[in-house]
Short mmCIF file of C-alpha atoms and ligand atoms in Angstrom, two decimals:
data_model
loop_
_atom_site.label_atom_id
_atom_site.label_comp_id
_atom_site.label_asym_id
_atom_site.label_seq_id
_atom_site.Cartn_x
_atom_site.Cartn_y
_atom_site.Cartn_z
CA MET F 9 -226.05 109.74 -193.69
CA SER F 10 -228.46 110.53 -190.92
CA ARG F 11 -231.71 110.18 -192.08
CA LYS F 12 -233.67 113.44 -193.06
CA ALA F 13 -237.78 113.79 -191.29
CA LEU F 14 -238.81 113.76 -194.94
CA ASP F 15 -237.20 111.03 -196.83
CA TYR F 16 -239.58 108.48 -197.47
CA ASP F 17 -238.19 106.17 -194.56
CA SER F 18 -238.62 108.76 -191.92
CA ILE F 19 -241.84 109.75 -192.30
CA ASN F 20 -244.95 109.43 -190.11
CA GLU F 21 -246.28 105.45 -191.07
CA ASN F 22 -249.58 106.95 -190.27
CA VAL F 23 -249.57 108.60 -193.68
CA LYS F 24 -248.13 105.50 -195.85
CA LYS F 25 -250.92 103.45 -194.63
CA ALA F 26 -253.55 105.68 -195.70
CA GLN F 27 -255.53 104.56 -198.94
CA TYR F 28 -257.70 106.25 -201.05
CA ALA F 29 -258.76 104.47 -204.33
CA VAL F 30 -261.03 107.16 -205.35
CA ARG F 31 -258.06 108.70 -206.77
CA GLY F 32 -255.92 105.28 -206.49
CA GLU F 33 -254.32 103.37 -209.35
CA LEU F 34 -257.29 103.30 -211.86
CA TYR F 35 -257.57 107.26 -211.68
CA LEU F 36 -253.70 107.62 -212.18
CA ARG F 37 -254.17 105.51 -215.47
CA ALA F 38 -256.57 107.41 -216.62
CA SER F 39 -255.39 110.27 -216.03
CA GLU F 40 -252.33 108.50 -218.27
CA LEU F 41 -254.58 107.51 -220.91
CA GLN F 42 -256.09 110.96 -221.27
CA LYS F 43 -252.93 112.67 -221.52
CA GLU F 44 -252.32 110.15 -224.22
CA GLY F 45 -255.21 111.45 -226.04
CA LYS F 46 -257.61 108.68 -225.28
CA LYS F 47 -261.17 110.24 -224.14
CA ILE F 48 -261.93 109.13 -221.03
CA ILE F 49 -265.36 108.95 -219.07
CA PHE F 50 -264.58 109.94 -215.46
CA THR F 51 -266.97 108.00 -213.22
CA ASN F 52 -264.68 107.52 -210.43
CA VAL F 53 -265.57 110.67 -208.34
CA GLY F 54 -269.02 112.13 -207.44
CA ASN F 55 -268.41 115.37 -209.22
CA PRO F 56 -271.38 116.35 -211.15
CA HIS F 57 -269.94 119.53 -212.60
CA ALA F 58 -267.05 117.90 -214.01
CA LEU F 59 -269.31 115.62 -215.74
CA GLY F 60 -271.33 118.59 -217.22
CA GLN F 61 -273.75 119.95 -214.67
CA LYS F 62 -274.62 123.15 -214.80
CA PRO F 63 -274.78 125.10 -211.58
CA LEU F 64 -277.83 126.45 -210.51
CA THR F 65 -278.16 129.96 -211.45
CA PHE F 66 -279.48 131.64 -207.97
CA PRO F 67 -276.82 130.67 -205.87
CA ARG F 68 -273.77 131.46 -208.57
CA GLN F 69 -275.65 134.71 -208.69
CA VAL F 70 -275.47 135.55 -204.88
CA VAL F 71 -272.04 134.51 -204.72
CA ALA F 72 -270.84 136.37 -207.81
CA LEU F 73 -272.15 139.34 -206.51
CA CYS F 74 -270.58 138.89 -202.99
CA GLN F 75 -267.22 138.51 -204.91
CA ALA F 76 -267.48 141.40 -206.61
CA PRO F 77 -269.40 144.08 -204.77
CA PHE F 78 -268.39 147.16 -206.90
CA LEU F 79 -271.01 145.38 -209.11
CA LEU F 80 -273.66 146.47 -206.58
CA GLU F 81 -272.82 150.03 -207.17
CA ASP F 82 -273.14 149.80 -211.01
CA PRO F 83 -276.39 151.23 -212.17
CA ASN F 84 -277.05 148.59 -214.87
CA VAL F 85 -276.58 145.72 -212.16
CA GLY F 86 -280.68 145.02 -212.01
CA LEU F 87 -280.08 144.27 -215.80
CA ILE F 88 -278.28 141.50 -215.16
CA PHE F 89 -279.20 140.23 -211.85
CA PRO F 90 -282.63 139.65 -210.20
CA ALA F 91 -284.00 141.63 -207.49
CA ASP F 92 -283.42 138.77 -205.03
CA ALA F 93 -280.25 137.86 -205.75
CA ILE F 94 -278.73 141.34 -205.66
CA ALA F 95 -280.87 141.61 -202.28
CA ARG F 96 -279.17 138.54 -200.89
CA ALA F 97 -275.93 139.62 -201.54
CA LYS F 98 -276.13 142.36 -199.71
CA HIS F 99 -277.75 140.70 -197.04
CA TYR F 100 -274.68 138.49 -196.99
CA LEU F 101 -272.37 141.21 -197.13
CA SER F 102 -273.56 143.10 -194.45
CA LEU F 103 -273.40 140.24 -192.17
CA ILE F 104 -269.56 139.35 -192.88
CA PRO F 105 -267.34 141.78 -191.62
CA GLY F 106 -264.72 142.66 -194.38
CA GLY F 107 -266.33 140.65 -196.88
CA LEU F 108 -265.12 137.65 -198.73
CA GLY F 109 -261.80 138.55 -198.43
CA ALA F 110 -261.61 138.18 -194.70
CA TYR F 111 -261.55 135.49 -192.04
CA SER F 112 -264.85 134.45 -190.35
CA ASP F 113 -265.57 132.77 -187.18
CA SER F 114 -263.93 129.72 -186.96
CA ARG F 115 -266.79 128.18 -186.65
CA GLY F 116 -268.30 129.81 -189.59
CA ILE F 117 -270.16 133.10 -189.86
CA PRO F 118 -273.16 132.99 -187.06
CA ALA F 119 -276.01 134.09 -189.41
CA ILE F 120 -275.01 131.20 -191.77
CA ARG F 121 -275.26 128.72 -188.75
CA LYS F 122 -278.22 129.95 -187.66
CA GLU F 123 -280.17 129.65 -191.60
CA VAL F 124 -278.36 126.23 -190.93
CA ALA F 125 -280.09 125.59 -187.71
CA ASP F 126 -283.51 126.93 -189.15
CA PHE F 127 -283.12 124.56 -192.33
CA ILE F 128 -282.41 121.38 -189.64
CA GLY F 129 -285.57 122.40 -187.58
CA ARG F 130 -287.56 122.65 -190.45
CA ARG F 131 -286.52 119.32 -191.40
CA ASP F 132 -286.46 117.14 -188.62
CA GLY F 133 -289.54 119.04 -186.30
CA TYR F 134 -287.31 119.74 -183.60
CA PRO F 135 -285.09 123.14 -182.87
CA SER F 136 -281.63 122.99 -183.78
CA ASP F 137 -278.82 125.41 -181.71
CA PRO F 138 -277.01 127.36 -184.26
CA GLU F 139 -274.25 127.49 -181.52
CA LEU F 140 -273.61 123.55 -182.33
CA ILE F 141 -273.49 123.65 -185.79
CA TYR F 142 -270.01 124.21 -186.98
CA LEU F 143 -268.89 124.74 -190.71
CA THR F 144 -266.41 123.33 -192.31
CA ASP F 145 -264.65 123.04 -196.10
CA GLY F 146 -266.54 120.09 -197.18
CA ALA F 147 -267.86 117.48 -195.03
CA SER F 148 -264.32 115.78 -195.09
CA LYS F 149 -263.11 118.51 -193.25
CA GLY F 150 -265.80 117.87 -190.08
CA VAL F 151 -265.18 114.24 -190.60
CA MET F 152 -261.59 114.36 -190.05
CA GLN F 153 -262.14 116.37 -187.19
CA ILE F 154 -264.13 114.58 -185.26
CA LEU F 155 -262.48 111.37 -185.62
CA ASN F 156 -259.26 113.17 -184.82
CA THR F 157 -261.36 114.30 -181.40
CA ILE F 158 -262.56 110.77 -180.82
CA ILE F 159 -259.21 108.84 -181.49
CA ARG F 160 -256.59 108.64 -179.02
CA GLY F 161 -254.17 105.66 -180.34
CA ALA F 162 -254.56 101.98 -182.01
CA GLY F 163 -256.53 100.98 -179.26
CA ASP F 164 -259.64 102.92 -180.31
CA GLY F 165 -261.74 101.36 -182.84
CA ILE F 166 -264.53 102.88 -185.02
CA LEU F 167 -267.22 100.86 -186.34
CA VAL F 168 -267.06 101.57 -190.10
CA PRO F 169 -269.76 100.18 -193.02
CA VAL F 170 -268.22 97.72 -195.62
CA PRO F 171 -268.08 98.90 -198.10
CA GLN F 172 -267.37 102.01 -197.08
CA TYR F 173 -266.33 105.35 -198.61
CA PRO F 174 -262.38 105.31 -197.72
CA LEU F 175 -262.26 108.66 -196.54
CA TYR F 176 -263.07 106.84 -193.30
CA SER F 177 -260.78 104.05 -193.45
CA ALA F 178 -257.94 106.76 -194.80
CA ALA F 179 -258.71 109.27 -191.86
CA ILE F 180 -258.73 106.44 -189.22
CA ALA F 181 -255.36 105.25 -190.97
CA LEU F 182 -253.69 108.93 -190.74
CA PHE F 183 -255.11 109.41 -187.00
CA GLY F 184 -253.86 105.86 -185.87
CA GLY F 185 -257.01 104.52 -184.72
CA SER F 186 -258.35 100.82 -185.51
CA LEU F 187 -261.05 100.55 -188.05
CA VAL F 188 -263.56 98.02 -186.81
CA PRO F 189 -265.49 96.82 -189.81
CA TYR F 190 -269.12 95.68 -190.04
CA TYR F 191 -270.41 94.50 -193.46
CA LEU F 192 -273.53 95.34 -195.32
CA GLU F 193 -275.43 92.36 -196.94
CA GLU F 194 -275.86 92.58 -200.67
CA THR F 195 -278.43 90.42 -201.01
CA ALA F 196 -280.29 91.89 -198.56
CA ASN F 197 -280.03 95.39 -200.71
CA TRP F 198 -277.24 96.20 -198.88
CA GLY F 199 -279.23 96.28 -195.53
CA LEU F 200 -277.66 96.34 -192.11
CA ASP F 201 -278.21 93.70 -189.43
CA VAL F 202 -277.36 94.51 -185.79
CA ASN F 203 -276.59 91.30 -184.74
CA ASP F 204 -273.70 91.26 -187.54
CA LEU F 205 -273.04 94.80 -185.68
CA ARG F 206 -272.72 92.84 -182.32
CA GLN F 207 -270.62 90.26 -183.52
CA SER F 208 -268.25 92.90 -185.04
CA VAL F 209 -268.01 94.73 -181.65
CA ALA F 210 -267.56 91.48 -179.50
CA GLN F 211 -264.79 90.18 -181.67
CA ALA F 212 -263.02 93.81 -181.85
CA ARG F 213 -263.24 93.59 -178.15
CA SER F 214 -261.92 90.25 -177.54
CA LYS F 215 -258.61 91.74 -179.41
CA GLY F 216 -258.33 94.45 -176.81
CA ILE F 217 -260.17 97.39 -178.93
CA ASN F 218 -262.20 100.02 -177.38
CA VAL F 219 -265.14 100.46 -179.79
CA ARG F 220 -265.81 104.87 -179.05
CA ALA F 221 -268.28 105.51 -182.10
CA MET F 222 -269.57 104.16 -185.37
CA VAL F 223 -270.41 105.47 -188.68
CA ILE F 224 -273.09 105.13 -190.78
CA ILE F 225 -273.66 106.53 -194.67
CA ASN F 226 -277.38 107.36 -195.27
CA PRO F 227 -277.97 107.16 -198.09
CA GLY F 228 -274.95 104.79 -198.89
CA ASN F 229 -271.98 105.38 -200.54
CA PRO F 230 -270.95 103.31 -202.50
CA THR F 231 -273.67 101.20 -202.12
CA GLY F 232 -276.93 103.22 -202.73
CA GLN F 233 -279.11 102.28 -199.93
CA CYS F 234 -281.54 104.10 -197.99
CA LEU F 235 -281.53 103.05 -194.79
CA SER F 236 -285.43 102.84 -193.06
CA GLU F 237 -286.46 104.60 -189.95
CA ALA F 238 -286.99 101.14 -188.08
CA ASN F 239 -283.31 100.01 -188.89
CA LEU F 240 -282.40 103.68 -187.74
CA ARG F 241 -283.70 103.11 -184.28
CA GLU F 242 -282.42 99.57 -184.44
CA ILE F 243 -279.04 101.18 -185.12
CA LEU F 244 -279.40 104.06 -182.50
CA ASN F 245 -280.38 101.59 -179.37
CA PHE F 246 -277.21 99.91 -180.57
CA CYS F 247 -275.02 102.47 -179.76
CA PHE F 248 -276.75 103.46 -177.00
CA GLN F 249 -276.50 100.06 -175.57
CA GLU F 250 -272.78 99.78 -176.20
CA ASN F 251 -271.96 103.65 -175.58
CA LEU F 252 -270.56 104.64 -178.87
CA VAL F 253 -270.76 108.13 -180.58
CA LEU F 254 -273.02 107.75 -183.99
CA LEU F 255 -271.28 109.85 -186.95
CA GLY F 256 -274.31 110.06 -189.26
CA ASP F 257 -272.74 110.76 -192.83
CA GLU F 258 -275.92 112.35 -194.53
CA VAL F 259 -274.28 114.26 -197.24
CA TYR F 260 -276.86 112.30 -200.08
CA GLN F 261 -279.97 113.66 -197.86
CA GLN F 262 -281.14 114.89 -201.44
CA ASN F 263 -280.20 112.39 -203.50
CA VAL F 264 -283.04 109.85 -203.20
CA TYR F 265 -284.56 108.08 -206.04
CA GLN F 266 -287.41 105.60 -204.39
CA ASP F 267 -290.28 106.69 -203.08
CA GLU F 268 -290.55 104.22 -200.59
CA ARG F 269 -287.93 105.31 -198.11
CA PRO F 270 -287.70 108.98 -198.21
CA PHE F 271 -284.66 110.42 -196.43
CA ILE F 272 -285.25 110.73 -192.68
CA SER F 273 -282.28 111.90 -190.53
CA SER F 274 -280.35 110.30 -187.50
CA ARG F 275 -281.49 113.14 -185.25
CA LYS F 276 -285.21 112.84 -186.17
CA VAL F 277 -285.34 109.29 -185.37
CA LEU F 278 -283.07 109.93 -182.07
CA LEU F 279 -285.32 112.88 -180.93
CA ASP F 280 -288.59 111.18 -181.62
CA MET F 281 -287.14 108.51 -179.47
CA GLY F 282 -287.47 110.89 -176.21
CA PRO F 283 -285.58 110.07 -173.00
CA PRO F 284 -283.52 108.78 -171.97
CA ILE F 285 -281.55 108.27 -175.59
CA SER F 286 -282.41 111.24 -176.96
CA LYS F 287 -280.55 113.60 -174.06
CA GLU F 288 -277.65 110.80 -173.71
CA LEU F 289 -276.59 109.62 -177.13
CA GLN F 290 -273.74 111.24 -178.83
CA LEU F 291 -274.60 112.16 -182.46
CA ILE F 292 -272.57 114.12 -184.97
CA SER F 293 -274.46 114.41 -188.35
CA PHE F 294 -272.69 115.84 -191.68
CA HIS F 295 -273.84 117.53 -194.68
CA THR F 296 -272.34 119.09 -197.91
CA VAL F 297 -272.74 121.46 -200.62
CA SER F 298 -271.16 119.06 -202.76
CA LYS F 299 -273.70 116.39 -203.30
CA GLY F 300 -277.90 116.86 -203.53
CA TYR F 301 -278.33 118.72 -207.07
CA TRP F 302 -275.94 121.18 -206.03
CA GLY F 303 -273.33 119.25 -206.70
CA GLU F 304 -270.67 122.33 -205.92
CA CYS F 305 -267.83 120.10 -205.32
CA GLY F 306 -265.16 123.04 -205.59
CA GLN F 307 -266.87 124.94 -203.31
CA ARG F 308 -266.24 122.92 -200.26
CA GLY F 309 -268.88 123.96 -198.04
CA GLY F 310 -270.24 121.80 -195.28
CA TYR F 311 -271.09 121.47 -191.74
CA PHE F 312 -271.69 118.95 -188.77
CA GLU F 313 -274.03 119.18 -186.30
CA MET F 314 -273.45 118.02 -182.28
CA THR F 315 -276.32 116.33 -180.59
CA ASN F 316 -275.85 115.96 -176.37
CA ILE F 317 -271.77 116.78 -176.73
CA PRO F 318 -270.82 118.44 -173.69
CA PRO F 319 -270.14 121.97 -174.01
CA ARG F 320 -266.51 121.38 -172.62
CA THR F 321 -265.96 119.14 -175.51
CA VAL F 322 -267.76 121.31 -177.76
CA ASP F 323 -265.01 124.27 -176.87
CA GLU F 324 -262.06 122.17 -177.37
CA ILE F 325 -263.78 121.30 -181.02
CA TYR F 326 -263.88 125.18 -181.49
CA LYS F 327 -260.35 125.65 -180.32
CA VAL F 328 -259.19 123.08 -182.50
CA ALA F 329 -261.21 124.55 -185.64
CA SER F 330 -259.38 127.98 -184.64
CA ILE F 331 -256.14 126.64 -185.46
CA SER F 332 -257.25 126.68 -189.30
CA LEU F 333 -258.49 130.13 -188.65
CA SER F 334 -261.63 129.87 -190.79
CA PRO F 335 -263.65 127.56 -193.28
CA ASN F 336 -263.53 129.01 -196.67
CA VAL F 337 -266.14 132.14 -196.84
CA PRO F 338 -267.71 131.71 -200.16
CA ALA F 339 -268.25 128.21 -199.34
CA GLN F 340 -270.11 129.24 -196.25
CA ILE F 341 -272.55 131.21 -198.43
CA PHE F 342 -273.17 128.29 -200.50
CA MET F 343 -274.00 126.38 -197.39
CA GLY F 344 -276.42 129.50 -196.55
CA LEU F 345 -277.79 129.15 -199.94
CA MET F 346 -278.34 125.63 -199.99
CA VAL F 347 -280.39 125.48 -196.81
CA ASN F 348 -282.22 128.58 -197.49
CA PRO F 349 -283.10 128.52 -201.03
CA PRO F 350 -285.48 130.92 -202.71
CA LYS F 351 -289.09 130.52 -201.52
CA PRO F 352 -292.35 130.71 -203.45
CA GLY F 353 -293.31 133.98 -204.53
CA ASP F 354 -289.57 135.22 -205.07
CA ILE F 355 -288.32 135.98 -208.64
CA SER F 356 -285.97 133.64 -208.82
CA TYR F 357 -288.18 130.44 -206.92
CA ASP F 358 -289.57 129.17 -210.65
CA GLN F 359 -286.38 128.75 -212.07
CA PHE F 360 -284.62 127.54 -209.01
CA ILE F 361 -287.24 124.82 -208.62
CA ARG F 362 -287.22 123.94 -212.57
CA GLU F 363 -283.26 123.71 -212.53
CA SER F 364 -282.92 121.53 -209.33
CA LYS F 365 -286.07 119.27 -210.53
CA GLY F 366 -284.43 118.89 -213.97
CA ILE F 367 -281.35 117.76 -211.87
CA LEU F 368 -283.02 114.94 -209.71
CA GLU F 369 -285.15 113.63 -211.82
CA SER F 370 -282.63 113.26 -214.16
CA LEU F 371 -280.67 111.69 -212.08
CA ARG F 372 -283.17 109.40 -211.02
CA ARG F 373 -283.82 107.89 -214.61
CA ARG F 374 -279.87 107.47 -214.81
CA ALA F 375 -280.18 105.55 -211.67
CA ARG F 376 -282.54 103.24 -213.37
CA ILE F 377 -280.63 102.68 -216.73
CA MET F 378 -277.43 102.04 -214.82
CA THR F 379 -279.03 99.52 -212.82
CA ASP F 380 -280.86 97.80 -215.51
CA GLY F 381 -277.81 98.06 -217.83
CA PHE F 382 -275.48 96.14 -215.35
CA ASN F 383 -278.02 93.74 -214.55
CA SER F 384 -278.23 92.76 -218.47
CA CYS F 385 -274.71 91.98 -218.52
CA ARG F 386 -273.11 88.51 -218.23
CA ASN F 387 -271.91 87.75 -214.75
CA VAL F 388 -273.26 90.94 -213.14
CA ILE F 389 -275.49 92.11 -210.45
CA CYS F 390 -276.60 95.14 -209.32
CA ASN F 391 -279.00 96.39 -206.62
CA PHE F 392 -281.19 99.31 -207.61
CA THR F 393 -279.23 102.70 -206.86
CA GLU F 394 -281.81 103.96 -204.29
CA GLY F 395 -279.72 106.73 -203.40
CA ALA F 396 -276.81 108.43 -203.18
CA MET F 397 -274.64 108.67 -206.96
CA TYR F 398 -273.20 105.48 -207.48
CA SER F 399 -273.71 102.00 -208.82
CA PHE F 400 -271.89 99.28 -207.09
CA PRO F 401 -272.32 96.20 -209.44
CA GLN F 402 -270.97 92.82 -208.67
CA ILE F 403 -268.97 91.29 -210.92
CA ARG F 404 -268.57 87.83 -210.99
CA LEU F 405 -265.15 87.05 -212.35
CA PRO F 406 -264.38 83.61 -213.45
CA PRO F 407 -261.67 81.46 -211.97
CA LYS F 408 -259.06 82.10 -214.96
CA ALA F 409 -259.98 85.74 -214.76
CA ILE F 410 -258.77 85.30 -210.98
CA ASP F 411 -255.70 83.68 -212.03
CA ALA F 412 -254.57 86.06 -215.01
CA ALA F 413 -254.93 89.29 -212.23
CA LYS F 414 -252.75 87.38 -209.83
CA LYS F 415 -249.99 86.38 -212.36
CA LEU F 416 -249.87 90.14 -213.08
CA GLY F 417 -249.93 90.79 -209.42
CA LYS F 418 -253.09 92.52 -209.29
CA VAL F 419 -256.18 92.47 -207.22
CA PRO F 420 -258.74 90.74 -209.48
CA ASP F 421 -261.30 93.82 -209.43
CA VAL F 422 -258.12 96.16 -210.45
CA PHE F 423 -257.23 93.68 -213.34
CA TYR F 424 -260.97 93.79 -214.54
CA CYS F 425 -261.26 97.64 -214.04
CA LEU F 426 -258.04 98.30 -215.49
CA LYS F 427 -258.83 96.29 -218.68
CA LEU F 428 -262.53 97.89 -218.62
CA LEU F 429 -260.87 101.67 -218.72
CA GLU F 430 -258.05 100.66 -221.49
CA ALA F 431 -260.99 99.26 -223.88
CA THR F 432 -263.28 101.59 -223.27
CA GLY F 433 -262.29 104.80 -221.33
CA ILE F 434 -264.69 104.32 -218.31
CA SER F 435 -262.53 104.96 -215.32
CA THR F 436 -264.59 103.08 -212.45
CA VAL F 437 -263.04 102.43 -208.74
CA PRO F 438 -262.33 98.61 -207.95
CA GLY F 439 -264.55 97.30 -204.86
CA SER F 440 -261.47 96.64 -203.25
CA GLY F 441 -260.94 100.28 -202.55
CA PHE F 442 -264.25 100.54 -200.38
CA GLY F 443 -263.67 96.82 -198.79
CA GLN F 444 -266.04 94.10 -199.70
CA LYS F 445 -266.35 90.39 -198.71
CA GLU F 446 -263.76 87.87 -199.55
CA GLY F 447 -263.46 86.29 -202.71
CA VAL F 448 -266.60 88.76 -203.96
CA PHE F 449 -265.93 91.54 -206.54
CA HIS F 450 -267.49 94.95 -207.59
CA LEU F 451 -266.61 98.34 -209.31
CA ARG F 452 -268.21 101.50 -208.41
CA THR F 453 -269.19 103.93 -210.92
CA THR F 454 -270.91 107.32 -210.64
CA ILE F 455 -274.52 107.77 -211.99
CA LEU F 456 -273.42 111.34 -213.19
CA PRO F 457 -272.66 110.93 -216.82
CA ALA F 458 -274.79 113.17 -219.00
CA GLU F 459 -278.45 111.15 -219.65
CA GLU F 460 -278.12 111.28 -223.13
CA ASP F 461 -274.53 109.79 -222.89
CA MET F 462 -275.84 106.86 -220.47
CA PRO F 463 -276.92 104.57 -223.36
CA GLU F 464 -273.95 104.67 -225.42
CA ILE F 465 -271.68 103.98 -222.18
CA MET F 466 -273.82 101.21 -220.99
CA THR F 467 -273.78 99.64 -224.45
CA SER F 468 -269.66 99.77 -224.25
CA PHE F 469 -269.40 98.71 -220.87
CA LYS F 470 -271.78 95.49 -222.00
CA LYS F 471 -269.86 94.94 -224.87
CA PHE F 472 -266.77 95.11 -222.81
CA ASN F 473 -268.15 92.65 -220.10
CA ASP F 474 -269.60 90.08 -222.26
CA SER F 475 -266.62 89.59 -224.15
CA PHE F 476 -264.14 89.89 -220.99
CA MET F 477 -266.84 87.00 -219.85
CA GLU F 478 -266.01 84.86 -223.05
CA GLU F 479 -262.61 85.21 -222.95
CA TYR F 480 -262.17 84.17 -219.48
CA GLU F 481 -264.82 81.82 -218.61
CA ASP F 482 -263.97 78.37 -219.04
CA HIS F 483 -267.70 77.10 -217.87
CA ARG F 484 -266.24 75.29 -214.61
CA GLY F 485 -267.57 78.11 -212.18
CA TYR F 486 -267.43 81.66 -211.06
CA SER F 487 -266.31 83.59 -208.13
CA ARG F 488 -268.49 83.03 -204.89
CA MET F 489 -271.87 85.34 -204.60
N1 LIG D 506 -268.95 111.62 -197.32
C1 LIG D 506 -269.62 111.06 -198.28
C2 LIG D 506 -269.89 109.47 -198.18
C3 LIG D 506 -268.69 111.30 -199.19
O1 LIG D 506 -269.34 110.33 -200.10
C4 LIG D 506 -267.95 112.38 -199.74
C5 LIG D 506 -267.81 112.82 -201.28
C6 LIG D 506 -268.23 113.29 -198.70
C7 LIG D 506 -268.21 112.68 -197.09
C8 LIG D 506 -267.10 114.46 -198.67
O2 LIG D 506 -267.91 115.16 -199.44
P1 LIG D 506 -266.87 116.71 -199.52
O3 LIG D 506 -265.98 116.85 -198.62
O4 LIG D 506 -267.42 117.68 -200.66
O5 LIG D 506 -268.22 117.32 -198.49
N2 LIG D 506 -267.73 111.61 -202.06
C9 LIG D 506 -266.54 111.52 -202.76
C10 LIG D 506 -266.71 110.07 -203.71
O6 LIG D 506 -266.87 109.16 -203.02
N3 LIG D 506 -266.79 110.45 -204.95
O7 LIG D 506 -266.21 111.89 -205.28
C11 LIG D 506 -266.13 112.46 -203.60
#
């Protein structure tokens, strides 16, 4: 019998190759257990609202009014909605022919792209051009679109940090490119050494791979580090020398939990460096409404900004965006609101600041509780979460645990995380899903569970971990640091 195109054996091999651990084996098992009635704490996805974070009031008011414009006709609208939310909704509706039910420009609504450009200009101190900003359905779509534009075949390599957020490995696999890893150094607080980068590139080139782009995630996922300005400068110089496009994933730019290294955008550092690099290096930066203190993951709002990309390429990217017609229009409004929130003097300003500060300050405390909690456990070491939404402790698995895992045909950290899930309901992602050095094991949790639940979660983790270690430790040694 002849095979049909969608029979498993005949589908696109790249689809099978793509792996995405954030919703992998652990997540599936957690969902099963939940169906059986077990209480699961989903710390596997950076999905703040799913863990109880309340939406910010002002943006929801504006979008609610845009979604239901008849409310604007109601004489009582002013009793429920503040005047600045009403004015903003009317403003957006006046800009969007047909309202939220109509496709928009494939690059996004021009006036919202202008709001994004103004935000970038204020942030970096250099004006930004709305024509070079495209709105997308979450940052993910933008990343995929750009990788698709760069990758021509298996010979094209993309430098990706390890550990990395698996969007990158999965998308590179889907588009048939080659992932070229560079390792972040755990003992240097997940820092990045440019000499290692050079080595990674040299090694890939010796295998005939044409390295064309480099990804940085700043602040890091899953590793949580914030890159210093000096480090960013080194990275930019490196990309310039090696003729690489830099993809700056900056979706966690609002999520910073220390004061020594505030977020600084790759674009600002690049433009500060002056010509020739500032005029030549090709940079794409990504942002989203899913993270920060917004956490509006379900709205799927994102953008990318292109620096030093030739107009003909920008046009090709536009053409490809047009194939999907338009990014979600409500998502675009969220993006507009994120980059242009209430200002001092606006009716909603105080409430907006109270809500957003409350979330960020609590995240900062939670980052500390988690790191300290992990570091108090036997055979667990953990760098402080300087930024983003994750804790990524190293678990020093005893050889007996590694053997036990192998007997079951499981990767050792998957084995550990499954046992943790069964014992405590805490659903994490094994470090192997992000990549890690050979023989070293981690897990990733988000720092998102409600602050009041944190102590109990950490106590339950410690109890599990310490009894796991008791069971498998034979006092002869550990997995390598
Ligand atoms: N880039 C990074 C580094 C991310 O961590 C994520 C989401 C994205 C891009 C894409 O986000 P949006 O498409 O929603 O804008 N992070 C996933 C994660 O690790 N857990 O939850 C989602």
